[in-house]
Amino acid sequence: MSKPIKDHKAFMAMLSAIMFYLAGMAMLSFRYYDIGQTMAVENDFYSAYAPAARNILKIDFSSPAYYEYRGIGYPLALAFLTRITDDCFLSGKIISLFSACLSLILIYLIFSHLSSPLAAFLTTLGLMFTRPFMLYSYTVGTDMFFLALILLSLYLLLAARPTGYFFLLSGFISGYACLTRYNQLFFMVPLLFYLWCYQPTQNFNLRLKNMLSFFGAYLIILLPWFLLLYKMTGNPFYNLNYRNLAYDFIYLGDVDKDYFWQHLSENYQSFRQVFSVDPTSFLLKFAKNLSRHLPQQLKTAFPPYLIWCTALGAIMLLIRIGKSYLRKRTNNTLEIIEERLREKKLLFFFFLAGSYYLFSGLIHFEERYFLFLLPFYLFLAFLPFQYMQNEMSKAGPSLMKSKVFILTVTIALCGAILAPMAYASYQDNIQWLKSLPRELLVFKDFIDFFPTGRKKIMARTAHLPAITGNAFVQLPITSSEKEFYAYLGKKGIDLVYFSTLEAGKRPALASLLYDHSLREGLVPLMKWQTNRKRAVLYMSAQSQMAEPPLLPSFLFNRQKRPEIGLEIPSGSFILTGLIKFENPGTYGIALAGERFNLTLNGIKILHVEKGSPSNFYRKNISLDRGWHLMELTFELGRDNFFLTGPFWQTPEGKKEPIPQTSLIVLDFKAQAK
């Protein structure tokens, strides 16, 4: 594709390092990354990417809401892989892992061609050990996938002697990158400049042909998407990114983000409208973003000593460029011509990075938006060591002129710099993984036992509805609980998930987190409580779920569909009965409540465990076919969680409330105090 790799051994060493990196990140991903963070990029994955991918698998393009802020590129890739894995989250992790490895390979190849194998090796190695790159290597989302597409497109253009096919293929990949994230458009102005000014050929017709090949392929990829958008919305360029701009440039820091999106965002209908609100303030904010983004990027990605190396490398690169253009070149050998071309391409590569940074003034700072710039900073950081290597090879004793000695010293110094950063990045990622909201997986297990049928779950983020396969309804911002209950009935909500996160964003509803008594509109079912986090799952009193698995309602009201809001007795009770197990095997028995004991055949199966963060318990037990004696003691009261269950998971894997046909109540009475 380009000229042969300068140092085959260096490339193989780099490839080996990337394979080790893949193994390490795969271990972190598949062992610890079992659910996405609630206030991070995974919000988009659960609320848009995964639902869009499932719709694509059903050939359903009737939901433009999934494409309001991005194109179809990532959901399309996600759908393709999910057809194989049958798991969107797993597919997202695989896409990120392999995109990260492809990005590392491309970074090495690009910098190896434009500079030297050593520079490429150190830059790529350093990139592996930065905290942001490590984090987004396994996080589900568009970030790594988009980076790999951009780098692949650029690599095809930066090849030593690109043919027309390279321009065509680069255009296709750039178009798909735009379908993945619309900020690919940030690259188009410098790419246009490169395609006209930096092509090796001086032939006008050939230059024009290459440009048309690139942009023709680019538009061929985008055109079907424009037509689909037109069919869905009536606007071929439909997107609402100007609302992101409105929040960042008008309301950020003054208005809560949730309040903006629920009450103010629809006031804005175009980019022009956002700019015209206060053009002076907009431009000042743009300038402020540019002044702040660079320090924030460097601070979040690198330790202080590497930042100083980056600054020194930038100065040295400027000096090198200046000398290169001032130096007279009378000899135009093929080697010198190729060296000039590489210098021009390297200069363009940095010009491209600068252009991207300039456009980044339009967005707020998130480290994932600047992954593309990390290799440039690292290249600059290791530039002083390359100069040191060159100087050592020119002067000194014969030992110091040895390539092996020079390479060993250079890599040892760089390794000493990278080792602390690698360790710190790994520790940061481990802490991040430990902070994942795994309580949602326990709530998922609980909800999976509910009667079949799609339910509406209200929450701050789409995580719980997505992992349980139910519909998501955004938790509203209301001024009182009464207003909130009215909203529940209007939307037909079945379940409400409320946690520390929701309480911080909805102060009027904060009592839902601490007061679990029976309310007018909500019935408390399950809780999670640790020193750092609380969460509660409620069922709406107006829920239309068939046969809600609430044991007290069934016992006291004796109705097929009892009114949940009715008064219930308080006290301690004993239920004795028989459970019929149709098939022998291992059954999972589950129950949720605050004060209960469940025995089967005189053996204690489930009971409230002191110190348990959850009030939902399940246990696997091997049982023979037939009827088994059950005894359940429990306490009830308006201030307690409802007793929910009992449930079972059959040997065939089916989760459900134990059917009434399999449960005979022999005796039910109040327990003497």
XYZ file of C-alpha atoms in Angstrom:
673
model
C 0.000 0.000 0.000
C 2.785 2.347 0.920
C 6.433 1.667 0.547
C 7.723 -1.343 2.490
C 7.801 -0.905 6.233
C 11.233 0.454 7.115
C 11.925 -1.919 9.988
C 10.164 -5.264 9.853
C 11.392 -6.228 13.314
C 10.014 -3.017 14.814
C 6.642 -3.634 13.193
C 6.489 -7.221 14.453
C 7.447 -6.031 17.937
C 4.696 -3.428 17.761
C 2.200 -6.001 16.527
C 3.110 -8.293 19.425
C 2.601 -5.444 21.892
C -0.806 -4.701 20.351
C -1.828 -8.356 20.695
C -0.861 -8.269 24.383
C -2.850 -5.050 24.698
C -5.880 -6.702 23.086
C -5.623 -9.622 25.511
C -5.386 -7.279 28.513
C -8.277 -5.078 27.457
C -10.388 -8.123 26.574
C -9.765 -9.470 30.077
C -10.907 -6.190 31.645
C -13.882 -6.003 29.316
C -15.264 -9.518 29.605
C -14.451 -9.999 33.284
C -15.347 -6.628 34.810
C -17.259 -4.533 32.272
C -20.696 -6.101 32.594
C -22.790 -2.923 32.471
C -22.232 0.664 31.349
C -21.836 3.723 33.541
C -24.980 5.769 34.136
C -23.527 9.224 33.514
C -21.241 8.504 30.575
C -21.205 7.647 26.886
C -23.134 4.439 27.589
C -26.271 6.562 27.966
C -26.257 6.962 24.187
C -25.619 3.254 23.730
C -28.622 2.151 25.789
C -30.998 4.891 24.666
C -30.157 5.056 20.944
C -27.476 2.751 19.488
C -28.765 -0.585 20.821
C -32.479 0.124 20.119
C -31.584 1.373 16.629
C -29.546 -1.791 15.975
C -32.457 -3.988 17.052
C -34.773 -2.052 14.744
C -32.324 -2.475 11.856
C -32.371 -6.236 12.427
C -36.163 -6.066 12.056
C -35.842 -3.826 8.945
C -37.636 -1.106 10.897
C -36.638 2.492 10.117
C -39.693 4.179 11.605
C -37.945 5.756 14.625
C -36.048 8.926 13.618
C -35.574 9.745 17.326
C -32.613 7.335 17.361
C -30.862 9.414 14.689
C -31.419 12.947 15.963
C -27.746 13.490 16.831
C -25.832 10.922 14.801
C -26.118 8.814 11.661
C -26.742 5.140 11.098
C -23.093 4.037 10.809
C -22.530 2.627 14.288
C -25.998 1.054 14.736
C -25.511 -0.645 11.354
C -22.196 -2.197 12.454
C -23.735 -3.090 15.812
C -26.687 -4.786 14.127
C -24.404 -6.768 11.803
C -22.391 -8.182 14.718
C -25.433 -8.653 16.957
C -26.926 -10.979 14.346
C -23.980 -13.245 15.208
C -23.665 -12.664 18.982
C -27.359 -12.017 19.790
C -26.156 -9.503 22.414
C -25.855 -5.779 21.637
C -23.657 -5.041 24.654
C -21.237 -7.848 23.795
C -21.173 -6.666 20.181
C -20.388 -3.117 21.311
C -17.445 -4.337 23.383
C -16.056 -6.388 20.500
C -16.329 -3.423 18.118
C -14.465 -1.165 20.553
C -11.713 -3.703 21.255
C -10.896 -4.418 17.625
C -11.282 -0.761 16.642
C -8.722 0.156 19.305
C -6.242 -2.413 17.973
C -6.780 -1.288 14.385
C -6.228 2.319 15.481
C -2.931 1.391 17.128
C -1.728 -0.424 14.002
C -2.673 2.533 11.800
C -0.986 5.044 14.115
C 2.196 2.995 13.905
C 2.052 2.697 10.107
C 1.301 6.398 9.570
C 4.040 7.714 11.840
C 6.482 5.070 10.627
C 5.962 6.319 7.087
C 6.029 10.018 7.975
C 8.884 9.905 10.488
C 10.700 6.789 11.690
C 9.919 3.322 13.081
C 11.244 4.380 16.498
C 8.985 7.449 16.608
C 6.022 5.326 15.540
C 6.834 2.614 18.083
C 7.131 5.027 21.014
C 4.033 6.989 20.000
C 1.912 3.857 19.679
C 3.251 2.366 22.904
C 2.552 5.599 24.746
C -0.978 5.714 23.342
C -1.720 2.264 24.783
C -0.871 3.487 28.254
C -2.928 6.682 28.335
C -5.982 6.454 30.562
C -8.530 7.772 27.997
C -7.399 5.436 25.216
C -7.366 2.480 27.589
C -10.853 3.321 28.868
C -12.508 3.721 25.478
C -10.813 0.597 24.140
C -13.524 -1.485 25.783
C -16.310 1.029 26.485
C -19.364 0.585 24.271
C -19.873 3.600 22.024
C -18.792 5.232 18.798
C -15.472 6.673 19.974
C -13.009 3.926 19.035
C -14.981 2.872 15.990
C -14.972 6.443 14.694
C -11.244 6.849 15.420
C -10.397 3.669 13.494
C -12.429 4.821 10.475
C -10.769 8.253 10.431
C -7.262 6.805 10.732
C -7.899 4.196 8.031
C -9.157 6.877 5.653
C -6.086 9.031 6.339
C -3.664 6.132 5.997
C -4.952 5.435 2.502
C -4.357 9.077 1.537
C -0.934 9.288 3.166
C 0.447 6.237 1.371
C 3.683 6.899 -0.501
C 2.165 6.572 -3.974
C -1.629 6.410 -3.578
C -3.515 5.277 -6.664
C -7.019 6.244 -7.704
C -8.367 3.192 -5.894
C -6.908 4.481 -2.632
C -8.708 7.804 -3.055
C -11.925 5.956 -3.855
C -11.652 3.653 -0.843
C -10.671 6.532 1.432
C -13.791 8.396 0.297
C -16.004 5.417 1.106
C -14.500 5.079 4.586
C -14.702 8.831 5.254
C -18.365 8.768 4.263
C -19.037 5.916 6.655
C -17.178 7.820 9.382
C -19.585 10.715 8.785
C -22.508 8.307 9.130
C -21.006 7.291 12.467
C -20.351 10.760 13.856
C -21.203 13.994 12.093
C -18.099 15.710 13.468
C -16.227 13.893 10.694
C -17.127 17.068 8.807
C -14.420 18.782 10.897
C -11.877 16.944 8.724
C -13.288 17.862 5.329
C -11.760 21.349 4.910
C -8.153 20.209 5.540
C -8.773 17.090 3.449
C -9.889 19.239 0.528
C -6.714 21.282 0.932
C -4.594 18.117 1.020
C -6.260 16.531 -1.990
C -5.493 19.564 -4.102
C -2.105 20.698 -2.814
C -0.317 17.588 -1.540
C -0.852 14.955 -4.174
C 2.455 13.612 -5.561
C 1.372 14.154 -9.145
C 1.606 17.568 -10.837
C -0.875 16.553 -13.526
C -3.996 18.724 -13.220
C -6.348 16.159 -14.743
C -5.063 13.411 -12.464
C -5.414 15.623 -9.393
C -8.975 16.442 -10.374
C -9.735 12.776 -11.009
C -8.414 11.790 -7.570
C -10.444 14.525 -5.882
C -13.594 13.471 -7.705
C -12.921 9.826 -6.806
C -12.708 10.733 -3.126
C -15.744 13.014 -2.962
C -17.785 10.835 -5.315
C -17.282 7.816 -3.065
C -17.957 9.994 -0.023
C -21.316 11.123 -1.411
C -22.264 7.636 -2.625
C -22.114 6.450 0.988
C -24.065 9.434 2.324
C -26.759 9.672 -0.359
C -28.838 6.620 0.718
C -28.831 7.951 4.274
C -30.043 11.366 3.119
C -32.869 9.669 1.203
C -33.817 7.578 4.237
C -33.842 10.670 6.456
C -36.060 12.414 3.926
C -38.460 9.481 3.992
C -38.530 9.403 7.810
C -38.629 13.137 8.559
C -39.127 15.091 5.338
C -35.647 16.604 5.744
C -32.631 14.864 4.115
C -30.240 16.650 6.496
C -32.280 16.056 9.639
C -30.343 16.351 12.901
C -30.769 18.247 16.163
C -27.143 18.880 17.077
C -27.856 22.601 17.252
C -29.615 21.844 20.551
C -26.353 20.486 21.944
C -24.788 23.729 20.786
C -27.570 25.725 22.462
C -26.930 24.093 25.813
C -23.145 24.383 25.602
C -23.105 28.009 24.456
C -26.147 29.488 26.206
C -27.109 27.464 29.286
C -24.049 25.474 30.413
C -23.251 26.296 34.034
C -26.513 28.170 34.613
C -29.283 25.658 33.887
C -29.454 21.979 34.814
C -28.928 19.788 31.769
C -32.011 17.655 32.394
C -34.183 20.752 32.765
C -32.858 22.130 29.484
C -33.612 18.960 27.549
C -37.104 18.574 28.999
C -38.281 22.180 28.952
C -36.053 24.424 26.817
C -34.449 22.428 24.006
C -37.481 22.514 21.690
C -37.267 26.320 21.569
C -34.284 25.969 19.199
C -34.807 24.954 15.581
C -31.522 25.765 13.783
C -27.816 26.548 14.177
C -28.489 30.058 12.969
C -31.011 30.633 15.742
C -28.514 29.500 18.389
C -25.829 31.842 17.050
C -28.191 34.807 16.703
C -29.232 34.747 20.377
C -25.993 36.541 21.301
C -23.262 36.426 18.610
C -20.690 38.179 20.799
C -21.212 35.775 23.679
C -21.076 32.850 21.235
C -17.697 33.931 19.852
C -16.313 34.572 23.340
C -17.436 31.113 24.427
C -15.821 29.623 21.324
C -12.521 31.360 22.162
C -12.772 30.267 25.794
C -13.287 26.647 24.730
C -10.174 26.793 22.550
C -8.104 28.207 25.395
C -9.298 25.577 27.867
C -9.490 22.381 25.832
C -5.734 21.910 25.315
C -4.754 22.159 29.019
C -7.670 19.898 29.939
C -6.674 17.302 27.343
C -3.072 17.188 28.467
C -3.966 17.152 32.160
C -6.450 14.273 31.878
C -4.242 12.151 29.604
C -0.637 12.665 30.714
C 1.446 13.111 33.875
C 3.119 16.550 34.271
C 6.579 15.415 33.127
C 5.180 14.127 29.829
C 3.377 17.429 29.266
C 6.732 19.219 29.516
C 8.210 16.743 27.025
C 5.311 17.517 24.675
C 5.984 21.250 24.911
C 9.698 20.709 24.249
C 8.904 18.447 21.299
C 6.587 21.076 19.793
C 9.393 23.651 19.918
C 11.842 21.218 18.336
C 9.369 20.362 15.561
C 8.897 24.042 14.731
C 12.677 24.493 14.559
C 12.971 21.414 12.346
C 10.280 22.688 9.956
C 11.891 26.120 9.824
C 15.323 24.707 9.022
C 13.831 22.389 6.424
C 12.259 25.238 4.467
C 15.220 27.588 4.835
C 17.787 25.010 3.787
C 18.797 25.220 0.119
C 18.375 21.994 -1.763
C 20.315 21.891 -4.981
C 20.356 18.135 -5.293
C 17.010 16.662 -6.352
C 17.692 12.966 -6.001
C 14.793 10.555 -5.613
C 15.644 10.097 -1.936
C 15.532 13.847 -1.275
C 12.261 14.234 -3.181
C 10.676 11.469 -1.111
C 12.022 13.037 2.085
C 10.424 16.359 1.139
C 7.131 14.627 0.426
C 7.195 12.904 3.818
C 7.899 16.220 5.520
C 4.967 17.805 3.690
C 2.691 14.965 4.695
C 3.826 15.166 8.308
C 3.167 18.894 8.246
C -0.283 18.261 6.782
C -0.988 15.616 9.429
C -0.350 18.203 12.134
C -2.306 20.796 10.161
C -5.205 18.323 10.174
C -4.902 17.935 13.946
C -4.835 21.713 14.362
C -7.930 22.092 12.201
C -9.764 19.481 14.235
C -8.781 21.289 17.415
C -10.040 24.571 15.976
C -13.445 23.067 15.227
C -13.504 21.514 18.708
C -14.219 24.987 20.042
C -17.830 24.244 19.074
C -18.146 21.405 21.598
C -17.746 21.111 25.345
C -14.815 19.184 26.744
C -15.003 15.433 27.088
C -11.777 13.497 26.802
C -13.333 11.029 24.357
C -13.821 13.811 21.801
C -10.048 14.301 21.626
C -8.759 10.746 21.227
C -7.665 11.667 17.703
C -5.225 14.262 19.069
C -3.483 12.021 21.623
C -1.015 10.455 19.122
C 0.135 13.922 18.042
C 0.913 14.963 21.604
C 2.790 11.715 22.203
C 4.767 12.051 18.981
C 5.891 15.482 20.167
C 6.657 14.153 23.657
C 9.071 11.558 22.274
C 10.627 13.840 19.667
C 13.435 14.952 22.036
C 14.444 11.317 22.479
C 14.641 10.852 18.718
C 16.976 13.837 18.491
C 19.021 12.379 21.316
C 19.286 9.137 19.372
C 20.442 10.992 16.253
C 23.076 12.947 18.151
C 24.415 9.839 19.861
C 24.856 8.145 16.505
C 26.904 11.085 15.167
C 29.404 11.585 17.952
C 31.029 9.800 20.826
C 32.952 6.541 21.343
C 32.359 3.600 19.083
C 30.157 1.917 21.686
C 27.786 4.895 21.709
C 27.552 4.739 17.916
C 26.268 1.177 18.099
C 22.659 1.022 16.904
C 21.842 -1.606 19.517
C 23.266 0.527 22.341
C 21.509 3.687 21.171
C 18.194 1.915 20.730
C 18.499 0.253 24.140
C 19.220 3.548 25.907
C 16.380 5.356 24.105
C 13.793 2.678 24.810
C 14.963 2.363 28.435
C 14.507 6.099 29.010
C 11.102 6.110 27.349
C 10.106 2.998 29.270
C 11.009 4.723 32.525
C 8.714 7.576 31.504
C 5.842 5.352 30.382
C 5.876 2.835 33.247
C 4.396 5.152 35.929
C 1.788 6.417 33.452
C 0.829 2.857 32.481
C 0.419 1.834 36.123
C -1.643 4.940 36.962
C -3.854 4.423 33.894
C -4.461 0.795 34.816
C -5.360 1.707 38.403
C -7.719 4.457 37.221
C -9.465 2.008 34.912
C -9.804 -0.562 37.691
C -11.374 2.063 39.965
C -13.704 3.085 37.146
C -14.764 -0.515 36.622
C -15.381 -0.950 40.350
C -17.745 2.036 40.289
C -20.043 0.520 37.643
C -23.737 0.413 38.672
C -23.881 -3.366 39.102
C -26.949 -3.018 41.298
C -28.825 -2.619 38.010
C -27.995 -6.255 37.214
C -29.712 -7.322 40.461
C -32.772 -5.238 39.565
C -32.689 -6.851 36.117
C -32.705 -10.321 37.661
C -35.722 -9.299 39.755
C -37.677 -7.803 36.834
C -36.930 -10.835 34.645
C -39.192 -12.878 36.963
C -42.186 -10.621 36.322
C -45.063 -11.781 34.088
C -44.205 -11.663 30.403
C -45.076 -8.621 28.343
C -43.315 -5.384 27.525
C -43.416 -2.942 30.422
C -42.817 0.793 30.641
C -39.981 1.615 33.021
C -39.362 5.189 34.094
C -35.806 6.175 35.058
C -33.203 8.892 34.614
C -31.220 6.820 32.087
C -32.163 4.000 29.726
C -29.902 1.369 31.312
C -32.476 -0.679 33.245
C -35.184 -0.613 30.541
C -32.592 -1.573 27.919
C -31.053 -4.534 29.757
C -34.514 -5.882 30.666
C -35.896 -5.425 27.149
C -38.578 -2.937 28.189
C -39.679 0.519 27.067
C -37.872 3.545 28.485
C -39.647 6.690 29.681
C -37.568 9.637 30.889
C -38.094 10.576 34.533
C -39.724 14.023 34.451
C -38.731 17.118 36.386
C -41.771 17.945 38.519
C -42.434 20.393 41.345
C -44.197 17.889 43.628
C -44.977 14.209 44.123
C -48.631 14.861 43.288
C -47.666 16.211 39.883
C -45.393 13.206 39.444
C -48.197 10.710 40.180
C -50.434 12.414 37.631
C -47.650 12.080 35.066
C -47.353 8.345 35.820
C -51.001 7.775 34.983
C -50.801 9.872 31.845
C -47.837 7.873 30.502
C -49.099 4.446 31.593
C -45.961 3.664 33.606
C -45.520 0.197 35.129
C -42.247 0.502 37.068
C -40.233 3.427 38.412
C -36.512 3.152 39.149
C -35.233 5.828 41.515
C -31.652 6.031 42.795
C -29.153 8.455 44.262
C -28.569 9.740 40.731
C -32.259 10.496 40.207
C -32.588 12.128 43.635
C -29.747 14.519 42.850
C -31.447 15.594 39.626
C -35.054 15.529 40.957
C -34.985 17.064 44.485
C -38.801 17.298 44.665
C -38.917 13.491 44.558
C -35.989 12.795 46.895
C -38.294 11.326 49.575
C -38.870 8.342 47.270
C -35.354 7.254 48.105
C -35.764 7.270 51.892
C -39.472 6.888 52.694
C -40.618 3.481 51.450
C -44.134 3.512 52.886
C -47.124 2.651 50.702
C -48.066 5.748 48.734
C -50.981 6.991 46.710
C -49.342 6.224 43.398
C -46.415 3.869 44.074
C -45.806 0.491 45.679
C -42.217 -0.222 46.857
C -40.954 -3.573 45.568
C -37.178 -3.775 45.824
C -34.299 -1.752 47.207
C -30.527 -1.522 47.058
C -28.612 0.230 49.803
C -24.894 0.661 50.471
C -22.828 3.417 52.041
C -22.448 5.111 48.651
C -25.639 4.364 46.790
C -29.341 3.836 47.295
C -31.888 2.669 44.754
C -35.555 1.680 44.874
C -37.859 0.013 42.364
C -41.524 0.974 42.601
C -44.574 -0.335 40.811
C -47.129 2.216 39.723
C -50.538 1.747 41.341
C -51.983 2.319 37.867
C -49.812 -0.317 36.210
C -51.593 -2.566 33.727
C -49.268 -5.516 34.264
C -51.246 -8.734 34.335
C -51.260 -10.469 37.734
C -48.630 -8.414 39.565
C -46.647 -10.872 41.707
C -47.512 -9.212 45.038
C -48.150 -11.925 47.593
C -50.127 -9.812 50.141
C -52.527 -8.529 47.477
C -53.254 -12.066 46.307
C -53.787 -13.416 49.815
C -55.855 -10.644 51.318
C -57.926 -9.502 48.353
C -58.342 -12.858 46.559
C -58.736 -11.084 43.223
C -57.294 -11.814 39.798
C -56.216 -8.189 39.476
C -56.300 -6.641 42.980
C -56.277 -2.928 43.680
C -52.774 -2.316 44.917
C -53.659 0.844 46.805
C -56.002 -0.914 49.268
C -55.170 -1.012 52.950
C -53.339 -4.128 54.032
C -53.079 -5.618 57.516
C -49.967 -5.097 59.579
C -48.307 -7.838 61.563
C -46.571 -11.185 61.271
C -48.052 -14.034 59.274
C -47.442 -17.682 58.480
C -48.313 -19.220 55.130
C -48.225 -22.998 54.810
C -48.729 -24.639 51.467
C -47.594 -27.033 48.778
C -45.583 -26.279 45.645
C -45.707 -28.655 42.712
C -42.536 -29.118 40.660
C -43.411 -30.717 37.328
C -39.899 -31.825 36.397
C -36.901 -32.846 38.470
C -33.837 -30.638 38.328
C -32.308 -27.448 39.658
C -34.789 -24.659 40.364
C -33.976 -21.085 41.240
C -36.321 -19.927 44.016
C -36.597 -16.151 44.499
C -38.445 -13.716 46.747
C -38.229 -10.012 47.585
C -39.171 -8.480 50.938
C -37.802 -7.103 54.185
C -38.758 -9.644 56.869
C -39.389 -13.234 55.813
C -38.205 -16.849 55.989
C -38.979 -19.475 53.369
C -38.511 -23.202 53.976
C -39.038 -26.161 51.663
C -39.484 -29.589 53.219
C -38.290 -28.152 56.526
C -35.043 -26.785 55.040
C -34.497 -23.017 55.157
C -34.136 -21.808 51.583
C -34.449 -18.024 51.693
C -34.239 -15.542 54.533
C -33.303 -11.917 55.072
C -29.545 -11.683 55.456
C -28.080 -9.040 57.708
C -25.854 -6.627 55.798
C -27.209 -7.591 52.381
C -27.475 -4.503 50.140
C -30.621 -5.845 48.462
C -33.954 -7.175 49.720
C -34.193 -9.548 46.744
C -32.951 -13.091 47.366
C -32.667 -16.172 45.203
C -31.170 -19.610 45.666
C -30.704 -22.631 43.444
C -31.895 -25.969 44.816
C -32.173 -29.465 43.333
C -35.693 -30.876 43.649
C -37.517 -34.055 42.708
C -40.745 -34.090 40.737
C -43.930 -33.733 42.794
C -45.426 -31.682 45.641
C -43.156 -30.141 48.281
C -44.125 -28.591 51.611
C -43.535 -24.851 51.875
C -43.679 -22.583 54.906
C -43.335 -18.824 54.583
C -43.242 -16.462 57.558
C -43.302 -12.736 56.852
C -44.197 -9.329 58.258
C -46.382 -6.705 56.620
C -47.003 -3.015 57.155
C -47.454 0.214 55.291
C -43.855 1.133 56.073
C -42.422 -2.107 54.690
C -41.667 -3.249 51.190
C -44.320 -5.485 49.704
C -43.507 -9.159 49.682
C -42.989 -9.883 45.986
C -43.021 -13.444 44.735
C -42.433 -16.277 45.164
C -40.733 -16.838 41.798
C -38.943 -19.735 40.235
C -36.536 -20.362 37.404
C -37.268 -23.771 35.956
C -34.561 -26.235 34.884
C -35.357 -25.135 31.315
C -34.411 -21.551 32.234
C -37.907 -20.008 32.293
C -38.352 -17.248 34.884
C -41.839 -16.502 36.225
C -43.964 -16.132 39.361
C -44.816 -19.579 40.687
C -48.176 -20.231 38.973
C -51.273 -20.446 41.164
C -51.918 -23.872 39.621
C -48.645 -25.053 41.172
C -49.313 -23.514 44.604
C -51.854 -24.766 47.147
C -52.402 -22.695 50.298
C -53.051 -25.068 53.219
C -53.109 -22.503 55.986
C -52.659 -18.770 56.347
C -52.836 -17.069 59.721
C -51.470 -14.285 61.853
C -48.457 -15.259 63.905
C -48.796 -14.917 67.648
C -46.463 -12.315 69.157
